[in-house]
Short mmCIF file of C-alpha atoms and ligand atoms in Angstrom, two decimals:
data_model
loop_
_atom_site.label_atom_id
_atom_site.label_comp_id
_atom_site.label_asym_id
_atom_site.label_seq_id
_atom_site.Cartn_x
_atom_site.Cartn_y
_atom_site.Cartn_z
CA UNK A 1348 -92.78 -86.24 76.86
CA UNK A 1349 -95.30 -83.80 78.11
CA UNK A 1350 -97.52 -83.28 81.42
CA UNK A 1351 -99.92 -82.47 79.62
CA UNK A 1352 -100.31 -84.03 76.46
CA UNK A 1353 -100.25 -87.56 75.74
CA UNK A 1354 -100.37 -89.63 72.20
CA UNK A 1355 -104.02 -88.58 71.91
CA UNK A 1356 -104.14 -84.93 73.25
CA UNK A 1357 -105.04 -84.24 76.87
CA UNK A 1358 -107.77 -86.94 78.61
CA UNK A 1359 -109.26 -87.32 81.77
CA UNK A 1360 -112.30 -88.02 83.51
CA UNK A 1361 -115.58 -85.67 82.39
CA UNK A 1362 -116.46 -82.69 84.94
CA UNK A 1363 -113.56 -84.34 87.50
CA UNK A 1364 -110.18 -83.45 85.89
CA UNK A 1365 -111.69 -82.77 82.44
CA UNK A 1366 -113.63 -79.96 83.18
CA UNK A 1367 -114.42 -76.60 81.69
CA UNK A 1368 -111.98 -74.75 83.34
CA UNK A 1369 -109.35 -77.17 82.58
CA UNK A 1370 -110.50 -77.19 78.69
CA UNK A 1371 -110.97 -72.42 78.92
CA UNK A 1372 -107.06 -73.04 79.72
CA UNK A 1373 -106.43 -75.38 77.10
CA UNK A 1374 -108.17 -72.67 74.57
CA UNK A 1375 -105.71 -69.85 76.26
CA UNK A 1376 -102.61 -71.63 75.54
CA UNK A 1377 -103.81 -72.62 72.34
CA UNK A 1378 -104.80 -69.28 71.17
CA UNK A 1379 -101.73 -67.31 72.86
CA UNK A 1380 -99.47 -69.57 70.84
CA UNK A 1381 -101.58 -68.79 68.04
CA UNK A 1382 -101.94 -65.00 66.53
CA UNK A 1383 -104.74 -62.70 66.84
CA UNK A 1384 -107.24 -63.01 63.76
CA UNK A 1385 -106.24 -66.32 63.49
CA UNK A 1386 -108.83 -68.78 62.80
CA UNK A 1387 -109.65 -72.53 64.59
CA UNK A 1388 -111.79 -74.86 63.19
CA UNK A 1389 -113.74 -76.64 66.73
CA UNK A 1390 -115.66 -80.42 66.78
CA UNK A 1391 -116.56 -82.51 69.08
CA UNK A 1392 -117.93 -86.39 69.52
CA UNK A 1393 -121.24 -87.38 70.98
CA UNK A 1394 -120.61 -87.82 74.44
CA UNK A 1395 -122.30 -85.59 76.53
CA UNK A 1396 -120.23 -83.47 78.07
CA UNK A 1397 -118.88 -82.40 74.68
CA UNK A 1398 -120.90 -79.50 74.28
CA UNK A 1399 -119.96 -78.33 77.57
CA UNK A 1400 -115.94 -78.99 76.86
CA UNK A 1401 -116.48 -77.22 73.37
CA UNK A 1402 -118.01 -73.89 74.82
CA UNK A 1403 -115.21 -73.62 77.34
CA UNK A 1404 -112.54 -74.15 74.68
CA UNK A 1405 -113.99 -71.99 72.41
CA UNK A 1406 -114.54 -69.19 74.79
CA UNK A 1407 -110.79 -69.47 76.05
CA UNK A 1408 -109.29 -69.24 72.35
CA UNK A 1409 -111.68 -65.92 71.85
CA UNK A 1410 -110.31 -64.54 74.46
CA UNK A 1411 -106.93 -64.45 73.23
CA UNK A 1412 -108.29 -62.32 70.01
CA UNK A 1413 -108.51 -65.78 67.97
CA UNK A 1414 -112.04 -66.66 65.76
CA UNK A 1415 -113.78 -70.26 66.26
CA UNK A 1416 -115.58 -71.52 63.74
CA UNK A 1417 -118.12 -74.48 65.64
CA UNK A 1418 -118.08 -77.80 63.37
CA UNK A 1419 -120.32 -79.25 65.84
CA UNK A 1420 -120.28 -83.53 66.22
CA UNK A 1421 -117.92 -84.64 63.16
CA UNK A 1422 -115.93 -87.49 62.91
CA UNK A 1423 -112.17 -86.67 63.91
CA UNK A 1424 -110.97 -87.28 60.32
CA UNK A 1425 -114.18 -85.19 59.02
CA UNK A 1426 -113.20 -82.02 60.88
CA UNK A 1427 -109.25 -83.03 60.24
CA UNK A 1428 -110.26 -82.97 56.12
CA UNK A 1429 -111.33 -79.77 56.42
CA UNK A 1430 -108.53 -78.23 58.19
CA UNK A 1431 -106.83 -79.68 55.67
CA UNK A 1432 -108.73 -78.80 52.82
CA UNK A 1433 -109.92 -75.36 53.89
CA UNK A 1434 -106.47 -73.80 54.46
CA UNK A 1435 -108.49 -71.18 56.25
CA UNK A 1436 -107.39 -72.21 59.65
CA UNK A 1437 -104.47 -72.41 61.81
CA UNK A 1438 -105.46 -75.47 64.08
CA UNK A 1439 -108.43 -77.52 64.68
CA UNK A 1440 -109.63 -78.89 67.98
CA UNK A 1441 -111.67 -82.13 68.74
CA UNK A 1442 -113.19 -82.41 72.15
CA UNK A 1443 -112.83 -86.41 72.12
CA UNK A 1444 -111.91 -89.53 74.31
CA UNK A 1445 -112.13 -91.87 70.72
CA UNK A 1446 -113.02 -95.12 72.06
CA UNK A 1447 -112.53 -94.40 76.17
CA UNK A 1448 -115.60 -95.06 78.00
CA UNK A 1449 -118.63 -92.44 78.06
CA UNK A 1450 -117.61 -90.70 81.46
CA UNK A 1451 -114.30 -89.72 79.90
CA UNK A 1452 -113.36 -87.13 77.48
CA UNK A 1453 -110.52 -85.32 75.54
CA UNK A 1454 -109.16 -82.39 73.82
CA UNK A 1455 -106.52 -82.76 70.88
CA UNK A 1456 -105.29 -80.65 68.55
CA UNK A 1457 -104.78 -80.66 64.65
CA UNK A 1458 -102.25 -78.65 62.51
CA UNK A 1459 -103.45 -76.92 59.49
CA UNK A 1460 -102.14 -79.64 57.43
CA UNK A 1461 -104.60 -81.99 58.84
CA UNK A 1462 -102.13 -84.22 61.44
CA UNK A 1463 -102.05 -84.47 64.89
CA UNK A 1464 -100.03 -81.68 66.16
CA UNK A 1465 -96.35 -81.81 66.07
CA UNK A 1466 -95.08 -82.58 69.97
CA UNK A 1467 -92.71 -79.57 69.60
CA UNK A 1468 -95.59 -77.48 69.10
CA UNK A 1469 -97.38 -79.23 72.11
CA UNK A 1470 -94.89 -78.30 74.13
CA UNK A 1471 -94.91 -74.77 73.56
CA UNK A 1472 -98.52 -74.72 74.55
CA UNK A 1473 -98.15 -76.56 77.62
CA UNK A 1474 -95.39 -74.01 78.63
CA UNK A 1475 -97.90 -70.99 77.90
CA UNK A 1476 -100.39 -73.39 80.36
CA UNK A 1477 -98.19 -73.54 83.15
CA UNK A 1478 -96.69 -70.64 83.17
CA UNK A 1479 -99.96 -68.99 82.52
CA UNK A 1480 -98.29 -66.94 80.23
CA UNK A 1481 -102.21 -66.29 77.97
CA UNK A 1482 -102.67 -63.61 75.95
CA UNK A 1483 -106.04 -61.45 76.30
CA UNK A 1484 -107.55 -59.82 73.62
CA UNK A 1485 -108.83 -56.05 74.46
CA UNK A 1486 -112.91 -56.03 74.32
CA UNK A 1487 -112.86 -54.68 70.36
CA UNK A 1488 -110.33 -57.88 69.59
CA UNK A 1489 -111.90 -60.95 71.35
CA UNK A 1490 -112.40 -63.16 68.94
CA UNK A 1491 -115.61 -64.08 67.01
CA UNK A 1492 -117.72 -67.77 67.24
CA UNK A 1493 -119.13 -68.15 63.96
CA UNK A 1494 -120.62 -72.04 62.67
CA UNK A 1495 -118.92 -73.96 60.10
CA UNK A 1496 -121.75 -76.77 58.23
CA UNK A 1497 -121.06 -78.97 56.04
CA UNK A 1498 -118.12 -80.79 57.33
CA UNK A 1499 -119.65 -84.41 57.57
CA UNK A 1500 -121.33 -83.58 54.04
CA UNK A 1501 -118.06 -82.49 52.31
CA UNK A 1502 -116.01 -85.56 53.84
CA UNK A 1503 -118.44 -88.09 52.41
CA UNK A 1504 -118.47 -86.49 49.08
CA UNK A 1505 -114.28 -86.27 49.21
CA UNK A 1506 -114.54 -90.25 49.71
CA UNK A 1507 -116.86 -91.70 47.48
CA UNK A 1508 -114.69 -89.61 45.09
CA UNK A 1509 -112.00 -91.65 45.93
CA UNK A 1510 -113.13 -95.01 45.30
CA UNK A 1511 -114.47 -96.73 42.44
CA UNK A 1512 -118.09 -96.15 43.62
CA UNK A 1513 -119.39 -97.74 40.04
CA UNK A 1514 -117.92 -101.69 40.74
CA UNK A 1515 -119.12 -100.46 44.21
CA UNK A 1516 -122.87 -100.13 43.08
CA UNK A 1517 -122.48 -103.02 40.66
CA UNK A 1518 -121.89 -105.54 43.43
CA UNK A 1519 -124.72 -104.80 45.78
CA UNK A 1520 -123.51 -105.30 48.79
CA UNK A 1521 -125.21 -105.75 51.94
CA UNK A 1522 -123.55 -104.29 54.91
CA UNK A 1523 -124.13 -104.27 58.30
CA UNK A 1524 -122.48 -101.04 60.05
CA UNK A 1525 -122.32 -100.28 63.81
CA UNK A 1526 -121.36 -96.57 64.50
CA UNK A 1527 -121.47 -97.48 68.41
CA UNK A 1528 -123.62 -93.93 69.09
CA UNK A 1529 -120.81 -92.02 67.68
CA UNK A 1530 -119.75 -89.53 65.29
CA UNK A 1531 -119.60 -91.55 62.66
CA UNK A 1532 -123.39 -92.01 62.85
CA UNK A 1533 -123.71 -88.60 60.96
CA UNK A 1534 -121.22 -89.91 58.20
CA UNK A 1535 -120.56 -93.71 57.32
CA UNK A 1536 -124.46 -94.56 56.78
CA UNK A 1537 -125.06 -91.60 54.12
CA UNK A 1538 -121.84 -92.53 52.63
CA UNK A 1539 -122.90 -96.52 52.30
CA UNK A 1540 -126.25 -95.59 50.90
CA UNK A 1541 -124.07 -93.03 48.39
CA UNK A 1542 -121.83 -96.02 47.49
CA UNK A 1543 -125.46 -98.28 46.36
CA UNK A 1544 -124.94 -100.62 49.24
CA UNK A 1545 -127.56 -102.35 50.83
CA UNK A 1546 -126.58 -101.08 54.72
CA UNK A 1547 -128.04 -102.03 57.97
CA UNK A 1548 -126.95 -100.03 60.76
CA UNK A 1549 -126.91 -100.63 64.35
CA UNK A 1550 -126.23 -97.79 67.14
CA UNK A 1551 -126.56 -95.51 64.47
CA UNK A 1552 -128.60 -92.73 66.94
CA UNK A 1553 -126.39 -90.20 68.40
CA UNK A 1554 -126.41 -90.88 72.10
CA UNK A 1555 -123.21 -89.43 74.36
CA UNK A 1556 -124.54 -92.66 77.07
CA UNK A 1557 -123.27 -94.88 74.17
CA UNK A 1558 -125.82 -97.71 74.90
CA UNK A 1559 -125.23 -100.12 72.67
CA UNK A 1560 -121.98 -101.37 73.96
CA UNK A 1561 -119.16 -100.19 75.35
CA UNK A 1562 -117.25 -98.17 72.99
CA UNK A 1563 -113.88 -100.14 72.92
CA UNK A 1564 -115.09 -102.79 69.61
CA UNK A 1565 -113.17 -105.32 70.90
CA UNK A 1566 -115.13 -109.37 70.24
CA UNK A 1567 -116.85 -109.11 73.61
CA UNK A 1568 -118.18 -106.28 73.17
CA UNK A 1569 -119.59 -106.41 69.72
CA UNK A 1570 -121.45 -110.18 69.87
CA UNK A 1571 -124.78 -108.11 68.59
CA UNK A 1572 -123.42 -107.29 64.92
CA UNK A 1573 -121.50 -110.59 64.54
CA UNK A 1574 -124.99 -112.13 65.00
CA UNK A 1575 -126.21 -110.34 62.57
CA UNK A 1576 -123.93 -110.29 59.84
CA UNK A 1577 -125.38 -114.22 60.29
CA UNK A 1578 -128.77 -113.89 60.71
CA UNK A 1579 -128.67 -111.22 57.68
CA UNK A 1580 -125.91 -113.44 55.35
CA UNK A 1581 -124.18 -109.94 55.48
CA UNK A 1582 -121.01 -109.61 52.73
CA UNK A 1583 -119.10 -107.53 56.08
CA UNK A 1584 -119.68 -106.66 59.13
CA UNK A 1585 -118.33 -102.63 60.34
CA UNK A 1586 -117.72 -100.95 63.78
CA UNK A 1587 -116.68 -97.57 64.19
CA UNK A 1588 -115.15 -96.55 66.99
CA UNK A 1589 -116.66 -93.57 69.35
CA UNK A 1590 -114.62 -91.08 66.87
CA UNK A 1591 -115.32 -92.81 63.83
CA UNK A 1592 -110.94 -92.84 63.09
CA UNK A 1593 -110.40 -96.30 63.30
CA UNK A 1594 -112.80 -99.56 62.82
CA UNK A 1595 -112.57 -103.49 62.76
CA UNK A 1596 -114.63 -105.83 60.16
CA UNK A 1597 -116.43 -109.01 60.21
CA UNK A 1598 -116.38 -111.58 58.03
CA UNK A 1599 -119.65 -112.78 56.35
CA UNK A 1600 -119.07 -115.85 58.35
CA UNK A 1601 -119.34 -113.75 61.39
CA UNK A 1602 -115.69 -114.01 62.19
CA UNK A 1603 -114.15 -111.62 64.26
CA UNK A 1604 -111.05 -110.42 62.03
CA UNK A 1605 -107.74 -109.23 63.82
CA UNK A 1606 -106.23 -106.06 62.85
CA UNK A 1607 -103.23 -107.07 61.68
CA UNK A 1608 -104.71 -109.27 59.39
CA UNK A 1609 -106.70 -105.42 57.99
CA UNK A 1610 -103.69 -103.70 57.99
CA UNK A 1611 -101.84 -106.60 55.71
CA UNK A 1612 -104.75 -107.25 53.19
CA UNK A 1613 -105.47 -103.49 52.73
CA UNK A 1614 -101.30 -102.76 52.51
CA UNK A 1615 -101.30 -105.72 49.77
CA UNK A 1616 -104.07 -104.27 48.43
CA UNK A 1617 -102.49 -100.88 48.16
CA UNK A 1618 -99.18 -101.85 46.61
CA UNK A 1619 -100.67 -104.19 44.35
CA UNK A 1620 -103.12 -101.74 42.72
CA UNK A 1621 -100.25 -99.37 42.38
CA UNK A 1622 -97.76 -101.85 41.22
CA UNK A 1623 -95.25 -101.45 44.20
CA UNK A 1624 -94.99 -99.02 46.88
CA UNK A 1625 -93.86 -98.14 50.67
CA UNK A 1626 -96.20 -99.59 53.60
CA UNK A 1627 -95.42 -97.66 57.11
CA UNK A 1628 -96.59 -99.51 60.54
CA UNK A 1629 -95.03 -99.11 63.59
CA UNK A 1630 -92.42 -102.20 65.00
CA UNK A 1631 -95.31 -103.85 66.85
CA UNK A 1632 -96.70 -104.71 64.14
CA UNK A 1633 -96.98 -108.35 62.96
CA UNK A 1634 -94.69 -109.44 60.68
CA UNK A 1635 -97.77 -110.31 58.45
CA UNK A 1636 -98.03 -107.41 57.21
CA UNK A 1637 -94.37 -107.09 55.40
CA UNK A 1638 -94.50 -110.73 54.21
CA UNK A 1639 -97.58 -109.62 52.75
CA UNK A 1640 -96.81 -106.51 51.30
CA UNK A 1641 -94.00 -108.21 49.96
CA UNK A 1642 -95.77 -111.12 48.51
CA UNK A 1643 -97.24 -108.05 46.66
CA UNK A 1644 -94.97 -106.63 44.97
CA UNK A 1645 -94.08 -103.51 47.94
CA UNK A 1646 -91.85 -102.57 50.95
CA UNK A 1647 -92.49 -102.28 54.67
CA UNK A 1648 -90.48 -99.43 57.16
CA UNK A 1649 -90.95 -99.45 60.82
CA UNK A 1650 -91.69 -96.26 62.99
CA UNK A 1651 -92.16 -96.27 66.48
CA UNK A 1652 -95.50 -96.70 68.01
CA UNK A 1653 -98.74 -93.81 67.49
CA UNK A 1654 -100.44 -93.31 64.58
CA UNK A 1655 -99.42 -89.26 64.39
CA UNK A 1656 -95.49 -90.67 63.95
CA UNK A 1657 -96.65 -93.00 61.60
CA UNK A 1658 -98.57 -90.46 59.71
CA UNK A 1659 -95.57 -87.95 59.61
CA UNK A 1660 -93.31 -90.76 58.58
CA UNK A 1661 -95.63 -91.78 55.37
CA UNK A 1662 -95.61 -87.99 54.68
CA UNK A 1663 -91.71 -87.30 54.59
CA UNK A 1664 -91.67 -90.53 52.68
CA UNK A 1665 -94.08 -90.42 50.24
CA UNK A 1666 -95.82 -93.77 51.52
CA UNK A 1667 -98.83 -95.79 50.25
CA UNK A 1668 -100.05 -96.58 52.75
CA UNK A 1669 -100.08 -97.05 56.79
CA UNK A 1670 -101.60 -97.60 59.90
CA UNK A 1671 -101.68 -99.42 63.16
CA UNK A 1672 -102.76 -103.01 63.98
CA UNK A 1673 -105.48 -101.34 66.02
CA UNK A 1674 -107.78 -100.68 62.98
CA UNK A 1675 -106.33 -96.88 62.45
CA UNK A 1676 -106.04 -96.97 58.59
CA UNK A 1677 -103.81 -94.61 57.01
CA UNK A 1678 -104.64 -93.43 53.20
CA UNK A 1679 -102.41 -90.62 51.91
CA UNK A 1680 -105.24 -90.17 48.81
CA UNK A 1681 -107.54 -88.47 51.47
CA UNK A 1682 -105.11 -87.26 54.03
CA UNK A 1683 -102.43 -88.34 56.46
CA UNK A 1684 -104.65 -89.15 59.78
CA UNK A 1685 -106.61 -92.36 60.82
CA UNK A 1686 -109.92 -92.56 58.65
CA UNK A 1687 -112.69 -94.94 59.37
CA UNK A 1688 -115.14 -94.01 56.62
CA UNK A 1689 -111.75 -94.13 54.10
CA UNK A 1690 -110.73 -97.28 55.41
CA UNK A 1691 -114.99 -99.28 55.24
CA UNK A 1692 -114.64 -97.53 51.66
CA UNK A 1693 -111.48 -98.74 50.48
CA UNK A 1694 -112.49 -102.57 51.88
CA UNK A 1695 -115.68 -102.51 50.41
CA UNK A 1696 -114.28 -101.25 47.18
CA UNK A 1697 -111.72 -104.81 47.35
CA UNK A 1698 -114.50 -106.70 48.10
CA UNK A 1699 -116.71 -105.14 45.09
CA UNK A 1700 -113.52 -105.43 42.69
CA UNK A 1701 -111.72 -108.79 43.42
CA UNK A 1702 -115.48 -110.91 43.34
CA UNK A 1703 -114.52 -112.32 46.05
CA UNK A 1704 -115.89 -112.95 49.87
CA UNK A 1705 -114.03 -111.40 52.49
CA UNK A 1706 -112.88 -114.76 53.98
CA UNK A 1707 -111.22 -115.70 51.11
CA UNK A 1708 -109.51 -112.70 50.74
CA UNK A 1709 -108.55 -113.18 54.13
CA UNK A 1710 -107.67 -116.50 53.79
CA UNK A 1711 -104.43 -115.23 50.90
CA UNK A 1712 -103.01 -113.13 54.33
CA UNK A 1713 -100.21 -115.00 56.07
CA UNK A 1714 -100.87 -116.31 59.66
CA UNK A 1715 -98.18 -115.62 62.79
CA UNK A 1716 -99.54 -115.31 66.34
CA UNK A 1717 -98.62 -112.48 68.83
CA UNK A 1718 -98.75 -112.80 72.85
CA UNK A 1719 -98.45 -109.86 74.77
CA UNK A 1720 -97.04 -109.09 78.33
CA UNK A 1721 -96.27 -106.41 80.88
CA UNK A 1722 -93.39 -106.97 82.92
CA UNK A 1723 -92.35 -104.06 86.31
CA UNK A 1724 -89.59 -101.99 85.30
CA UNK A 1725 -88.28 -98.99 87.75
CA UNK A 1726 -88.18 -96.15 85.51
CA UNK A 1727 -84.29 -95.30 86.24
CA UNK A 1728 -83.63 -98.89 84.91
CA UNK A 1729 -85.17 -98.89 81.64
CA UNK A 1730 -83.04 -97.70 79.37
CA UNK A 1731 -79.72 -100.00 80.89
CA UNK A 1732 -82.26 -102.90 80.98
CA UNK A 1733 -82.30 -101.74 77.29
CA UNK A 1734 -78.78 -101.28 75.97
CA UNK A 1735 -78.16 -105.24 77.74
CA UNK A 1736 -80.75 -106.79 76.12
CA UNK A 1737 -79.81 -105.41 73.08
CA UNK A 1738 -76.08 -106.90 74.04
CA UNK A 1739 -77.04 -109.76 74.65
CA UNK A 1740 -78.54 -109.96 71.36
CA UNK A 1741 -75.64 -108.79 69.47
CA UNK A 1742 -75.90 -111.92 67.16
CA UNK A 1743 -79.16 -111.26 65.88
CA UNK A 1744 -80.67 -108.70 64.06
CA UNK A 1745 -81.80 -106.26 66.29
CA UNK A 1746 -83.93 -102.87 65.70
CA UNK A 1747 -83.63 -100.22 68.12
CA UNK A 1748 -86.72 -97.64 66.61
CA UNK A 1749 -88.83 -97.98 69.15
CA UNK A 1750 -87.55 -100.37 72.24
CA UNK A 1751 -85.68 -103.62 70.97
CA UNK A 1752 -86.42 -105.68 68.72
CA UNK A 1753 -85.04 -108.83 67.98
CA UNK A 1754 -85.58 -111.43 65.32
CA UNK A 1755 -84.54 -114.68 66.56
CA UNK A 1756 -84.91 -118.07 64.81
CA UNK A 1757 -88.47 -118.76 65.86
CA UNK A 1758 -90.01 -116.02 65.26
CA UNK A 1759 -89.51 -111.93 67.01
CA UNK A 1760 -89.33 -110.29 70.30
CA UNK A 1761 -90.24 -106.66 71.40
CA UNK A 1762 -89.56 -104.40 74.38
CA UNK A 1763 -90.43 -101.44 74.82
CA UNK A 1764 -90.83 -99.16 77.62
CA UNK A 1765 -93.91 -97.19 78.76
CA UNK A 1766 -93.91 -93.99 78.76
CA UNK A 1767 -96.71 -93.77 81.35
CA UNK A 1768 -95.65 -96.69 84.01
CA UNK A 1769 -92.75 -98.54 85.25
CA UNK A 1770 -93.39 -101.30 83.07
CA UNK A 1771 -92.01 -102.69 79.83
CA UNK A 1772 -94.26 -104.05 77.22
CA UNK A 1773 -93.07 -107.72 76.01
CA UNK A 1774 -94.57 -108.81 72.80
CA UNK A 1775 -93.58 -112.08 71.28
CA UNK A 1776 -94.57 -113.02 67.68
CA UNK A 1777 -94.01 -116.62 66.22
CA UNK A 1778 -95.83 -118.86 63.44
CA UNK A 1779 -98.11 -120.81 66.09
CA UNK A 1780 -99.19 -120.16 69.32
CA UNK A 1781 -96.92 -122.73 71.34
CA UNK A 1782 -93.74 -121.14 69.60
CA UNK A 1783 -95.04 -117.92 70.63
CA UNK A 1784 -96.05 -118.51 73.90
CA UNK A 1785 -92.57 -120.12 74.44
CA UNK A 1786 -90.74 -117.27 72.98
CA UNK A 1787 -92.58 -114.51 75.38
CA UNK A 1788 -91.96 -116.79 78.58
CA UNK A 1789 -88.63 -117.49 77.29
CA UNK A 1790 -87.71 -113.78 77.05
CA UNK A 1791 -89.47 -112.55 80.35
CA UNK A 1792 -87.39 -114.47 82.08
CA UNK A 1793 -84.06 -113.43 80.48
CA UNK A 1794 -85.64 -109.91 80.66
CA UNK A 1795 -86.13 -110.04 84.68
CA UNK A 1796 -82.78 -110.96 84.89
CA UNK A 1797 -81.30 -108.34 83.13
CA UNK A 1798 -83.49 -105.92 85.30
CA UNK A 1799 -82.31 -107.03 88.31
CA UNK A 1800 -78.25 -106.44 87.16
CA UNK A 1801 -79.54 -102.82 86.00
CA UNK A 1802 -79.72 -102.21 89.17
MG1 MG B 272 -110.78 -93.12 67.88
#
């Protein structure tokens, strides 16, 4: 694991340790690892020190002889299509935070197949940063800024493409979508109104303050659309997140509806439509999702945990479909990345084909709960801790991808280590909430234990 990069690229706070020198540096090392003449494709959210961030990372990658083309604010799967698609450039580069709060921001890298950037190659860059090992172009080879438009235009076009936009304009639909001041306020309205739906947005006015709520669309902080997927007898409710690569859905009841619960109707969905099929999620996933997919005629393999390792796993695999209980939607069609637009498409599509409301279709999903914990962990101790718990275990079935797993009688049990903290992460997963709830306690304690004979 890297100092500098995380899952998500390099964040930090705006103009405190995400600042424009830190983000010319990040261009340096970018563009010495790249060659001269190469080109990088640059976007950016709406926050407001995006334009800022962009500038400095655009001027660092010209000065190591390499041309920027500006995307300006696209979605992160918008500016990842066209790496993609373009096969003009050598990396893209979204100045992003996703869902963090407004005062933070990010930089992360794409590959020019359209995926998060391989860890390997990560780590080479962060080597050039530290050891300030940057190439600089001579004054006749610094690199050109030139604009690239159309990005949001050609992404909506490449998804209604991929749908069946005619049952789509047959049902009339009304939808109500929230693009929480983000990107995907360029994007997801134009591409509702393409699709013949009837769609009232909400925070649909780019605005880097994001004042509508805070950007994180967890049930608190969305109460305003789940009123008025009500007030409006909505067919679904949709929230982007700041990014516009993931989003969660409301029922036309005005239900909040968990992730998992996306993730195993849309990987039914998938395999169904395609008469069998491989579904990828990561092993913290609810087991939901494979009794669904199942149910459905497909199969379900486990990664570990972050959507880019989920995304390179569906790719060496040939999957279906993936994705993360979080509401990051994976559809190999379009590309290999999270896709919010992809994802409201592809639901809306089920909803316009089956005839039926989204709480029914709901309603067909298996239910399990999941309770999660933290539990203190000294570093040194985590990967004994490990190996006994998995010992101690030996009688079960156990699945060592990403932590361990075990499947017990009632239900399963995962730990996994942080790669940030000295904690472990304890999620329990049972068919009702007592038997959860049980299981997690039941597990923390046996967990401690083990801990303290680590030791
Ligand atoms: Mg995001």
């Amino acid at each position: 694991m890297g100092k500098l990069f995380g899952t998500n690229g390099v964040r930090g706070f705006a103009n405190k340790d995400m600042n424009a020198e830190l983000a010319m540096k990040l261009g340096r090392a970018l563009g010495s690892f790249l060659k001269p003449g190469d080109a990088v494709l640059v976007g950016r959210d709406t926050r407001t020190s995006g334009p800022m961030l962009a500038a400095a990372l655009s001027a660092g990658l010209q000065s190591t002889g390499v041309h920027v083309y500006d995307a300006g604010i696209v979605p992160t799967p918008a500016l990842q299509y066209r790496v993609k698609t373009s096969k003009r450039f050598a990396a893209g580069a979204v100045v992003t935070a996703s869902h963090n709060p407004p005062e933070h921001n990010g930089i992360k890298f794409i590959d020019p197949d359209g995926t998060e950037m391989r860890s390997d190659k990560e780590d080479a860059i962060e080597a050039i940063f530290f050891d300030n090992k940057f190439r600089d172009a001579e004054w006749n080879d610094i690199g050109q800024l030139l604009l690239e438009p159309g990005v949001n235009d050609a992404y909506v076009e490449a998804i209604e493409k991929k749908v069946d936009a005619d049952a789509i304009r047959r049902r009339k639909l009304t939808v109500v979508l929230d693009t929480s001041n983000g990107a995907g306020s360029l994007t997801a309205p134009f591409l509702l109104r393409r699709l013949g739906v009837h769609v009232v947005t909400m925070n649909a006015q780019v605005d880097g303050t994001f004042p509508g709520h805070p950007s994180e669309p967890t049930p608190e902080n969305i109460k305003d659309i789940i009123a008025t997927v009500k007030a409006l007898n909505a067919d679904i409710g949709i929230v982007q997140d700041g990014d516009a690569d993931r989003c969660v859905f409301i029922d036309e009841k005005g239900g909040f509806v968990d992730g998992n619960r996306t993730l195993a109707l849309m990987g039914g969905y998938a395999v169904q439509k395609n008469k069998g099929g491989l579904v990828v999620t990561p092993v913290s996933s609810s087991g939901i999702v494979e009794e669904h997919v199942k149910a459905k005629g497909g199969r379900v393999e486990y990664t570990r945990v972050g959507a880019p390792i989920v995304a390179r796993y569906m790719m060496d695999h040939q999957a279906l479909f993936g994705g993360e209980e979080n509401g990051g939607l994976i559809w190999p069609e379009m590309q290999h990345c999270r896709d919010a637009s992809m994802t409201m498409a592809k639901i809306i599509e089920l909803l316009a084909t089956s005839g039926k409301p989204f709480s029914q279709l709901l309603g067909e999903v298996p239910t399990a709960t999941s309770v999660k914990k933290k539990l203190e962990c000294p570093n040194d101790r985590k990967a004994k801790a490990l190996d006994m718990f998995a010992k101690a275990h030996a009688g079960d079935k156990v699945d060592r991808t990403d932590g361990v797993k075990v499947y017990t009688s009632e239900g399963w049990v995962l730990v996994r280590p942080s790669g940030t903290e000295p904690i472990f992460r304890v999620y329990a997963e049972a068919k009702t909430p007592e038997v959860a709830e049980s299981l997690a306690n039941k597990s923390l304690a046996e967990i401690k234990d083990i801990i303290a004979k680590a030791g």
